[in-house]
Amino acid sequence: MKKKFYIALGGSVVFILLNSIALKYEFFYVPLISAVAVILYLLFFRIDMLIYLMAFVTPLSIEFDNAKYNIGLSIPAEIIMLLLTLLFFVRLLYDVRLERKIVLHPISILIYIYLAWMLITSITSQLPLVSFKFLASKIWFITACYFCVIQLIKNDFKRIIVFINCYAFSLGVVIVMTTIKSAALGFSEHGMHWIMSPYYNDHTAYGAAIAFFIPLIVALFAVNGKTIRKKLYYLLLIAILMTGLILSYCRAAWLSILIAFAVYIVIKMRIKLSWLIIGLTIVGSTLYYFSDDILYKMGRNSQDSSGKLIEHLQSMSNIKTDASNVERLNRWVAAFGMIEDRPILGWGPGTYQFEYAGYQKGKYKTIISTNFGTGGNAHSEFIGPCAEMGFPGAIIVIILMITVFIVGIKAYIRTTEKIPKTLSLFAVIALISYYIHGIMNNFLDTDKLSLPFWSAIAIIVVVDVMNKDEMM
């Protein structure tokens, strides 16, 4: 055993040294070939390690765009996701058997419906090539991050702890690097909009990822912090994540994490659903009754985004001069115009950014508005799908999210084992943070947020299936 260990250690040292020397002298093909060799080895002999590697490299992956071939990929994360997807479908033909309870789980069925409707709207799309590319990326996101993760953890649930740690550790590294760069700029709020690049394309995606992982690392502290060393590691990681969240200057992320933990308190206090519905109805009715006064106040708020936290929070309700807020309204108004013209089939998955320019209203345009399809998406996980896939597409997304929440809560209530119980609850809380964030932004077309989103759903499905097996 020791002999094998020393051989492996020596080989690893030589491998790292050779690639380091190649990088120093700019022989880039050597590390490229090495990376391909490692990934292929893992693909055929250690799928579990490749899935862990996928989680580890996702926060560190860099967007690669080739205008000549009209290709955009996050390297190496999406390459690994694509390879896992291809292998998954190939192995389905001869040795991998998905359990009936997973294949026919209500969440899995809703995912099939979601992809089927995306296929239909890709056929009817205004830009079919764009839509089919979007559909292809969605398939490898879901296959690699949902079905492959289910296969990873269904027989050994503790593997999910390693998986979460892989992403969280890399995210922590990105936060540390970003914070150091930000410190060099004097923690300027303006710099925080771009300083996390090339790893995250802007501060909102960065903040959303951090907000998603704070509940999950809190859960790991509770279930896996059994030694002083582990406790210190998780406490340090939570501190890094909280620092990153604050310095992200992402107001949607701040709001989402607060609401997510409010939901956690509601669940732990076992407040009846009927009371919650009554409370939300009262709040909604009050907001509607005073809507004119609220809009008047918001219209008079001239506090722009600021490097000072209090002023930055105050700017959340500024729909008069804050460019970020007004531009979001601009995208939503454009989306509503697109929905009005094509309410059933939409314009096609992934087409919003190429089609919304003509629907912009002059009074909502800002200094960051664009007519060239370079300004991103609809800034909403609900409005965007409605514009691209019609009302049926938006309804499917909403039903999927509600079903995940209900199944997750039921899985938490029914489970008696500590690790599945805790992780199913905090997976729900993490998803709630993204649901809230999804009202104002959308990132499920990227690997950075698709991986945690679909993996959290995989956790809930596995725990639910485990409960059903115990009941039989």
Short mmCIF file of C-alpha atoms in Angstrom, two decimals, residues 85-86 104 170 174 176 186 190 192 194 221 245 250 309 317 355 370 384 472:
data_model
loop_
_atom_site.label_atom_id
_atom_site.label_comp_id
_atom_site.label_asym_id
_atom_site.label_seq_id
_atom_site.Cartn_x
_atom_site.Cartn_y
_atom_site.Cartn_z
CA THR A 85 -23.57 14.09 -20.46
CA LEU A 86 -22.30 12.14 -23.47
CA LEU A 104 -40.66 8.95 -12.61
CA SER A 170 -13.01 27.25 -5.05
CA VAL A 174 -12.25 33.49 -5.89
CA VAL A 176 -10.13 35.99 -1.47
CA GLY A 186 -9.84 51.05 -1.86
CA HIS A 190 -17.66 50.90 -8.90
CA MET A 192 -16.88 45.67 -7.52
CA TRP A 194 -16.20 43.97 -12.68
CA PHE A 221 -20.89 23.03 9.81
CA LEU A 245 -21.46 38.82 0.05
CA CYS A 250 -25.28 43.01 -4.86
CA LEU A 309 -23.72 50.20 2.60
CA SER A 317 -35.99 51.64 -4.28
CA GLU A 355 -34.77 40.68 -29.95
CA THR A 370 -27.79 48.84 -25.77
CA GLY A 384 -37.37 35.91 -19.28
CA MET A 472 -41.97 0.44 2.11
#
